[in-house]
């Protein structure tokens, strides 16, 4: 892909980005150089990141910025590096006690390395084992369950159960690969032989498919915005950061060919010669499997072997994330791919105009891409008949460990949440009472456990103060202290704020301070803070935090009175 400089594309000069772009043209991306330097040096980023940048002919700041921003680069590393999940489903499973148990077992606190430099521990937000929580990664090896500390100590056999996945529709779209459906690559080959790019876009437009990553933007509109524009690129967003969701992990591990065939169809429809899939680093098995699937597709002639050979068959590369929730937002994701800090950028300009290296860029979530082969095979009209008017098709819903039957379920949009919880999830384990249900991740929203008669659609959930998001559902029973849950949500927000704008950077930290004070509600000072975050934050992360807290307070009523401002 020919990279235009910011000066050429926007009429203003960005010297650092221009230098990084020239470096990337010569060979190894800056992000890869930093990861290699991190692996070879246990010291703080200040000791190795500037060296890695200057050795590549870049200013020291080019390396130090991302190395101190991304958690995977910034945390100390021992010979044995363990990542323990502190996200919402793991918190709900044990009230967060598993973290202290892991720290005691390993003899090191989260965020540190022991004195001998042998063992380091990193707290992360979601490993995608929400159905078997709590979880940890010992190097690349997962272990999950209530005894996760014993598994890490070698006192119990490591367990990492596969994702339980079920179709409830009778004709799966996303889980089609589990049955006898036609191969997604067969759909790709057939489309290449008999359909034009315009016709592929028309079918997707007729389907009404919207993005499944949370924003819900019409997919065909994104594609049309870049169609036939020079240098267009399609990015598959596999940075599934919403704690409680593991749909993308399921698709990339169990049916990576469907994801890649969807990406190839998107590239073809947009006239893009290349695509990229960013897989979060917390999903090492997903990255390995989708990487192998690319090699197989190249060997089979379905994907190009190099950028120079790309044509209707695109060249596809896999990139790993480095530990950041906000880097799943499309402008922050693009910044990560360019080797910069993964912070949100102001919009406009939108990625479809100025995206990766200023090329017209489409960013589609992995689940979104996985739906495309079915649509192309069966027709957009068939897909549009499923779901509801305005929100068509199916969705993978992920249920957390507290449910009697946790796992991923493909359902039609519009299915009542109550039916998903009771019929498919079987209610809670051991007949426990569902007190509150979180939908759509920590920035999604909460519903009271006795008021779930709402369709699974973005519009209906928004009317209840919640959000669809990735459609992960985390259940909370009476064992969860609502005040501790309140602090947990604010801690997540403060940890993961990218810091690019003051309302979010300051607001999340101040909100956490209010929550940790305990006692009576924070009063008008918090009301002003919530309004500032809601109205002035740069991206949806900062704007959604007060809404999520408000829905949490409503779900728990008097126990969190005053937080519903």
XYZ file of C-alpha atoms in Angstrom:
565
model
C 0.000 0.000 0.000
C 1.389 3.419 -0.938
C 1.486 5.585 2.153
C 0.727 9.247 1.666
C 2.248 11.571 4.228
C -0.040 13.565 6.523
C 1.190 16.734 4.812
C 0.077 15.424 1.431
C -3.288 14.201 2.676
C -4.403 16.787 5.201
C -2.446 19.865 4.395
C -0.692 19.908 7.767
C 2.665 18.519 8.882
C 3.071 15.630 11.339
C 6.831 15.052 11.340
C 6.916 12.099 13.738
C 4.190 10.178 11.936
C 5.925 10.886 8.642
C 9.201 9.448 9.949
C 7.478 6.325 11.282
C 5.746 5.858 7.938
C 9.072 6.002 6.080
C 10.582 3.533 8.543
C 7.666 1.127 8.025
C 8.196 1.299 4.260
C 11.784 0.109 4.725
C 10.949 -3.042 6.647
C 10.179 -3.928 10.254
C 7.293 -1.946 11.801
C 8.153 0.050 14.913
C 5.676 -1.972 16.992
C 7.512 -5.202 16.101
C 10.892 -3.639 16.933
C 9.604 -2.580 20.346
C 8.180 -6.008 21.098
C 11.498 -7.620 20.161
C 13.384 -5.182 22.403
C 10.956 -5.809 25.274
C 11.493 -9.574 25.014
C 15.265 -9.135 25.258
C 15.351 -6.662 28.156
C 13.710 -6.918 31.594
C 14.372 -3.279 32.465
C 11.850 -0.417 32.392
C 10.901 0.950 28.930
C 13.096 4.003 29.455
C 16.142 1.715 29.271
C 15.381 0.042 25.930
C 12.589 1.815 24.025
C 14.604 4.910 23.018
C 17.439 2.619 21.898
C 15.083 0.553 19.766
C 13.757 3.686 18.096
C 17.092 5.410 17.474
C 18.593 2.191 16.101
C 15.900 2.398 13.441
C 16.625 6.017 12.621
C 13.674 7.348 14.601
C 13.602 9.853 17.468
C 13.644 8.377 20.980
C 10.102 9.645 21.595
C 8.804 7.434 18.811
C 9.704 4.387 20.912
C 9.158 5.709 24.403
C 5.581 6.839 23.716
C 4.048 3.472 22.799
C 6.378 1.512 25.107
C 5.102 3.371 28.164
C 1.493 3.379 26.949
C 0.783 -0.270 26.127
C 0.527 -2.521 29.180
C 2.318 -5.457 27.547
C 5.369 -3.282 26.898
C 5.297 -1.208 30.078
C 4.982 -3.912 32.751
C 8.109 -5.649 34.094
C 8.848 -9.091 32.642
C 10.384 -12.053 34.411
C 11.496 -15.378 32.956
C 7.987 -16.612 33.744
C 5.271 -14.084 32.922
C 1.748 -14.691 34.207
C -1.314 -12.668 33.254
C -4.246 -12.883 35.660
C -7.688 -11.715 34.583
C -9.275 -9.046 36.772
C -12.227 -8.342 34.475
C -15.888 -8.358 35.370
C -16.786 -12.042 34.916
C -13.739 -13.105 36.940
C -14.619 -10.517 39.569
C -18.193 -11.857 39.739
C -16.973 -15.459 40.071
C -14.847 -14.949 43.183
C -15.338 -11.341 44.240
C -11.780 -10.646 43.086
C -10.255 -12.944 45.718
C -8.477 -15.032 43.097
C -6.070 -12.165 42.395
C -4.769 -12.148 45.972
C -4.517 -15.940 45.889
C -2.446 -15.830 42.698
C -0.197 -13.131 44.168
C 0.418 -15.235 47.281
C 1.056 -18.358 45.209
C 3.587 -16.683 42.924
C 5.126 -14.490 45.603
C 4.737 -11.323 43.566
C 2.127 -8.580 43.379
C 0.413 -7.644 40.140
C 2.444 -5.202 38.086
C 5.786 -6.360 39.482
C 8.546 -8.942 39.069
C 10.088 -10.845 41.973
C 13.537 -9.952 43.300
C 15.249 -12.717 41.336
C 13.609 -11.592 38.095
C 12.133 -15.030 37.615
C 8.391 -14.423 37.884
C 6.294 -11.431 36.908
C 2.557 -10.901 37.220
C 0.360 -8.678 35.090
C -3.294 -7.865 35.780
C -5.296 -7.782 32.539
C -8.863 -7.058 31.542
C -10.256 -10.143 29.913
C -8.685 -13.316 28.614
C -11.892 -14.553 26.997
C -12.553 -17.338 29.536
C -15.583 -15.633 31.087
C -17.550 -18.900 30.877
C -15.008 -20.689 33.109
C -13.800 -17.785 35.273
C -11.511 -16.851 36.893
C -8.650 -17.279 34.455
C -4.943 -16.686 33.891
C -2.316 -17.126 31.180
C 0.953 -18.760 32.223
C 3.053 -17.561 29.325
C 0.809 -18.561 26.396
C -0.861 -21.395 28.351
C -4.340 -20.733 29.780
C -5.818 -22.073 32.973
C -9.283 -21.387 34.343
C -11.505 -22.235 37.274
C -12.016 -21.432 40.920
C -8.690 -23.104 41.760
C -6.675 -21.091 39.231
C -4.025 -20.280 41.862
C -3.499 -24.005 42.544
C -3.212 -24.641 38.804
C -0.462 -22.030 38.553
C 1.289 -23.591 41.555
C 1.233 -27.045 39.991
C -1.083 -28.354 42.718
C -3.924 -28.932 40.252
C -4.024 -29.917 36.596
C -4.290 -26.843 34.329
C -7.739 -26.614 32.751
C -8.755 -24.507 29.768
C -12.145 -25.721 28.540
C -13.203 -24.898 25.004
C -15.955 -22.351 24.492
C -19.377 -24.047 24.721
C -21.215 -22.800 21.621
C -24.816 -23.454 20.536
C -27.098 -22.249 17.768
C -30.662 -21.387 18.809
C -31.902 -20.249 15.390
C -32.064 -23.472 13.394
C -29.991 -21.962 10.592
C -26.769 -20.498 11.972
C -24.956 -17.615 10.324
C -21.922 -17.270 12.535
C -21.734 -20.867 13.712
C -22.387 -22.262 10.238
C -18.956 -23.864 10.191
C -20.001 -26.207 13.008
C -22.566 -27.899 10.739
C -22.497 -29.096 7.165
C -22.754 -25.662 5.612
C -20.764 -24.884 2.503
C -17.204 -23.779 3.238
C -16.800 -20.026 3.598
C -13.883 -20.243 1.167
C -16.215 -21.877 -1.388
C -18.458 -18.835 -1.053
C -15.449 -16.594 -1.671
C -14.373 -18.515 -4.771
C -17.900 -18.501 -6.173
C -18.298 -14.764 -5.543
C -14.989 -14.050 -7.244
C -16.138 -16.017 -10.290
C -19.667 -14.680 -10.721
C -20.214 -11.470 -8.734
C -18.871 -7.973 -9.216
C -17.754 -5.852 -6.255
C -20.885 -3.741 -6.722
C -23.067 -6.839 -6.459
C -21.384 -7.955 -3.232
C -21.975 -4.483 -1.755
C -25.600 -4.578 -2.902
C -26.234 -7.871 -1.105
C -24.691 -6.558 2.098
C -26.734 -3.358 1.782
C -29.915 -5.393 1.307
C -29.072 -7.475 4.399
C -29.093 -4.455 6.711
C -25.960 -5.795 8.427
C -24.628 -3.429 11.076
C -21.277 -3.526 12.821
C -21.138 -6.007 15.694
C -18.325 -4.275 17.562
C -20.633 -1.958 19.496
C -21.235 1.126 17.341
C -23.722 -0.600 15.020
C -22.854 1.433 11.903
C -24.289 0.126 8.587
C -21.577 -2.012 6.998
C -22.529 -1.273 3.375
C -22.245 2.475 4.017
C -18.680 2.065 5.265
C -17.776 -0.046 2.268
C -19.335 2.413 -0.174
C -17.324 5.261 1.348
C -14.020 3.684 0.261
C -15.093 1.703 -2.802
C -12.636 1.989 -5.676
C -10.529 4.638 -3.939
C -6.790 4.285 -4.439
C -4.965 2.524 -1.607
C -8.091 1.423 0.283
C -7.491 -1.084 3.079
C -9.776 -3.218 5.251
C -8.942 -3.910 8.898
C -10.502 -6.794 10.813
C -10.869 -5.724 14.416
C -10.159 -8.727 16.644
C -9.336 -6.592 19.672
C -12.393 -7.840 21.567
C -11.934 -5.915 24.779
C -15.358 -6.006 26.425
C -15.002 -8.144 29.560
C -17.788 -10.699 29.394
C -17.529 -11.296 25.643
C -15.565 -14.035 23.932
C -17.399 -14.226 20.587
C -14.447 -12.995 18.548
C -12.113 -15.430 20.288
C -14.515 -18.268 19.479
C -14.686 -17.330 15.787
C -10.947 -16.800 15.348
C -10.063 -20.059 17.098
C -12.806 -22.358 15.811
C -13.561 -21.001 12.324
C -10.769 -18.607 11.278
C -11.456 -19.367 7.607
C -14.919 -17.801 7.922
C -13.396 -14.623 9.336
C -10.744 -14.482 6.609
C -13.226 -15.262 3.816
C -15.391 -12.413 5.146
C -12.359 -10.143 5.117
C -11.528 -11.188 1.542
C -15.113 -10.435 0.458
C -14.924 -7.034 2.168
C -11.639 -6.247 0.394
C -13.143 -7.326 -2.945
C -16.266 -5.206 -2.401
C -14.160 -2.171 -1.470
C -11.488 -2.599 -4.131
C -8.860 -3.029 -1.400
C -5.713 -4.984 -2.256
C -4.781 -5.719 1.331
C -6.303 -6.441 4.684
C -5.091 -6.631 8.254
C -6.470 -8.476 11.252
C -5.507 -7.140 14.670
C -5.808 -9.836 17.356
C -5.534 -8.855 21.000
C -2.430 -10.211 22.720
C -4.598 -11.770 25.425
C -5.754 -14.267 22.753
C -2.497 -16.073 21.820
C -4.278 -19.189 20.535
C -6.580 -17.090 18.338
C -3.567 -15.292 16.857
C -1.831 -18.607 16.166
C -4.854 -20.216 14.551
C -5.788 -17.317 12.332
C -2.121 -16.996 11.337
C -2.077 -20.637 10.246
C -5.344 -20.116 8.388
C -3.756 -17.293 6.378
C -0.877 -19.567 5.343
C -3.338 -22.278 4.308
C -5.393 -19.802 2.285
C -2.262 -18.572 0.507
C -1.274 -22.163 -0.289
C -4.778 -22.813 -1.655
C -4.647 -19.708 -3.820
C -7.405 -17.862 -1.962
C -5.170 -15.068 -0.668
C -2.157 -13.349 -2.220
C 1.289 -14.363 -0.998
C 2.608 -10.789 -0.963
C 1.459 -7.205 -1.372
C 2.988 -7.165 -4.841
C 0.889 -10.158 -5.924
C -2.381 -8.753 -4.567
C -5.299 -8.208 -6.906
C -8.848 -9.447 -6.500
C -7.267 -11.880 -4.016
C -5.980 -9.599 -1.253
C -2.784 -9.820 0.763
C -3.657 -10.316 4.454
C -1.403 -9.883 7.469
C -1.974 -10.578 11.177
C -0.892 -8.112 13.867
C -1.106 -8.623 17.635
C -2.267 -5.985 20.083
C -0.234 -4.973 23.110
C -2.690 -4.628 25.983
C -5.125 -1.707 25.718
C -8.925 -1.610 25.848
C -9.299 1.703 24.043
C -7.106 0.435 21.197
C -10.205 -1.463 20.072
C -11.773 1.882 19.076
C -11.159 2.248 15.355
C -9.008 5.392 15.379
C -6.963 4.099 18.326
C -6.597 0.732 16.602
C -5.236 2.475 13.515
C -2.765 4.384 15.699
C -1.591 1.048 17.144
C -1.091 -0.401 13.656
C 1.017 2.622 12.750
C 3.278 2.089 15.765
C 1.982 4.980 17.850
C 0.248 5.113 21.223
C -3.202 3.544 20.900
C -5.196 6.651 21.733
C -8.405 7.862 20.136
C -8.135 10.558 17.487
C -10.634 13.345 16.835
C -13.253 12.695 14.145
C -13.645 14.047 11.494
C -11.641 13.102 9.550
C -13.082 9.593 9.635
C -11.013 6.490 8.868
C -12.911 6.017 5.600
C -11.266 9.272 4.463
C -7.984 9.276 6.400
C -7.264 5.964 8.094
C -4.213 3.698 8.187
C -1.299 5.819 6.941
C -4.001 8.206 5.678
C -5.402 5.637 3.241
C -9.195 5.180 3.018
C -9.783 2.517 5.665
C -12.702 0.292 6.636
C -12.587 -1.181 10.149
C -14.982 -4.111 10.648
C -15.285 -6.241 13.745
C -14.431 -9.959 13.438
C -18.040 -11.027 14.074
C -19.229 -8.593 11.416
C -16.884 -10.124 8.847
C -17.914 -13.653 9.829
C -21.517 -12.880 8.808
C -20.586 -11.812 5.275
C -20.091 -15.287 3.687
C -23.591 -16.363 4.745
C -25.093 -13.166 3.335
C -23.299 -13.569 0.009
C -24.340 -17.214 -0.270
C -28.000 -16.884 0.809
C -28.668 -13.295 -0.259
C -29.156 -10.069 1.623
C -32.936 -10.425 1.622
C -32.745 -13.750 3.478
C -30.567 -12.171 6.162
C -32.871 -9.135 6.425
C -35.825 -11.402 7.237
C -34.053 -12.433 10.410
C -33.915 -10.316 13.539
C -36.042 -7.182 13.695
C -36.766 -4.260 11.422
C -33.782 -1.924 11.551
C -31.638 -4.456 13.428
C -31.457 -7.532 11.262
C -29.662 -10.841 11.533
C -28.175 -12.846 14.372
C -25.784 -12.156 17.239
C -23.449 -14.243 19.350
C -24.401 -13.737 23.004
C -21.856 -14.778 25.633
C -22.986 -15.875 29.092
C -20.617 -15.780 32.058
C -19.603 -18.428 34.578
C -22.393 -17.611 37.055
C -24.993 -19.080 34.678
C -26.061 -22.708 34.942
C -25.233 -23.166 31.233
C -22.545 -20.599 30.374
C -21.315 -20.296 26.817
C -21.869 -18.587 23.470
C -25.326 -18.732 21.894
C -26.231 -17.550 18.417
C -29.626 -15.862 18.657
C -31.697 -13.661 16.398
C -31.686 -10.011 17.320
C -34.916 -9.175 19.095
C -34.864 -12.334 21.231
C -36.021 -11.332 24.750
C -33.161 -11.038 27.215
C -35.277 -12.945 29.722
C -35.474 -15.906 27.326
C -31.697 -15.904 26.814
C -31.074 -15.851 30.557
C -33.696 -18.403 31.553
C -34.125 -20.740 28.585
C -30.608 -20.876 27.204
C -28.541 -19.930 30.231
C -30.725 -21.957 32.592
C -30.742 -19.169 35.155
C -27.921 -19.047 37.695
C -25.930 -21.894 39.170
C -27.500 -23.744 42.106
C -30.747 -21.806 41.708
C -29.180 -18.578 42.937
C -31.075 -15.322 42.497
C -30.012 -13.042 39.658
C -29.644 -9.592 41.232
C -28.182 -7.664 38.288
C -27.210 -8.398 34.698
C -24.501 -6.520 32.847
C -24.890 -6.383 29.062
C -22.320 -5.099 26.589
C -19.249 -4.891 28.791
C -18.256 -2.513 31.595
C -19.345 0.464 29.519
C -22.565 -1.186 28.378
C -25.087 -1.165 31.162
C -26.926 -3.069 33.870
C -30.471 -4.366 34.185
C -32.173 -5.445 37.425
C -32.371 -9.226 37.607
C -36.164 -9.148 37.918
C -36.737 -6.803 34.966
C -35.355 -8.505 31.865
C -38.394 -8.348 29.609
C -36.607 -6.386 26.887
C -35.678 -7.394 23.322
C -32.007 -7.871 22.511
C -31.638 -4.818 20.272
C -29.572 -1.668 20.588
C -32.643 0.549 20.572
C -34.565 -1.395 23.223
C -31.574 -1.706 25.541
C -30.741 1.986 25.169
C -34.263 2.728 26.358
C -33.397 0.897 29.589
C -30.077 2.685 30.035
C -28.043 -0.288 28.812
C -26.254 -1.073 25.540
C -25.840 -4.058 23.214
C -22.091 -3.724 22.660
C -20.538 -7.133 22.043
C -23.566 -8.679 23.839
C -21.579 -10.269 26.642
C -23.795 -10.966 29.659
C -22.273 -11.104 33.135
C -24.549 -12.210 35.969
C -24.308 -11.001 39.564
C -25.886 -12.802 42.504
C -26.319 -11.775 46.107
C -22.680 -12.587 46.912
C -21.557 -9.454 45.051
C -21.303 -6.297 47.140
C -22.726 -3.481 44.985
C -20.231 -0.980 46.431
C -17.336 -3.237 45.462
C -18.842 -3.631 41.990
C -19.127 0.154 41.718
C -15.421 0.492 42.554
C -14.578 -2.307 40.119
C -16.221 -0.468 37.204
C -14.486 2.808 38.074
C -11.128 1.010 38.469
C -11.515 -0.468 35.000
C -12.361 2.944 33.567
C -9.412 4.652 35.275
C -6.981 1.890 34.231
C -8.079 1.799 30.607
C -8.668 5.481 29.832
C -6.212 6.321 27.057
C -5.664 9.795 28.518
C -6.072 11.614 25.208
C -8.726 13.977 26.590
C -8.980 15.626 30.000
C -12.669 14.891 30.702
C -12.038 11.140 30.571
C -8.505 11.135 32.005
C -9.457 13.261 35.011
C -13.065 12.101 35.262
C -12.347 8.381 35.606
C -9.781 8.978 38.347
C -12.044 11.374 40.230
C -14.991 8.991 39.863
C -12.876 6.212 41.353
C -11.900 8.462 44.248
C -15.574 9.240 44.903
C -16.427 5.530 44.841
C -13.581 4.564 47.179
C -14.686 7.113 49.759
C -17.781 5.015 50.507
C -20.400 6.534 52.750
C -23.137 8.766 51.305
C -23.547 9.523 47.602
C -21.017 11.982 46.145
C -23.627 14.685 45.517
C -23.583 17.552 43.033
C -19.813 17.382 42.516
C -20.262 13.985 40.933
C -23.240 15.210 38.927
C -21.070 17.913 37.347
C -18.303 15.411 36.669
C -20.696 12.971 34.987
C -22.102 15.707 32.739
C -18.605 16.832 31.749
C -17.561 13.299 30.794
C -20.791 12.667 28.917
C -20.644 15.876 26.895
C -16.931 16.521 26.335
C -15.072 13.196 26.143
C -13.271 12.557 22.862
C -14.649 9.045 22.240
C -17.401 6.723 23.394
C -15.267 5.350 26.242
C -15.470 8.501 28.335
C -19.030 9.254 27.304
C -20.294 5.781 28.253
C -18.796 5.562 31.758
C -21.379 7.813 33.502
C -24.207 6.033 31.655
C -22.945 2.632 32.803
C -22.670 3.846 36.397
C -26.171 5.316 36.197
C -27.616 2.001 35.024
C -25.725 0.157 37.785
C -27.239 2.467 40.397
C -30.731 1.938 38.999
C -30.266 -1.843 39.008
C -29.320 -1.844 42.697
C -31.738 0.893 43.798
C -31.291 2.217 47.326
C -27.958 0.446 47.796
C -26.334 2.852 45.317
C -28.607 5.834 45.767
C -27.154 9.076 44.423
C -25.048 7.460 41.690
C -27.903 7.667 39.169
C -27.179 11.275 38.198
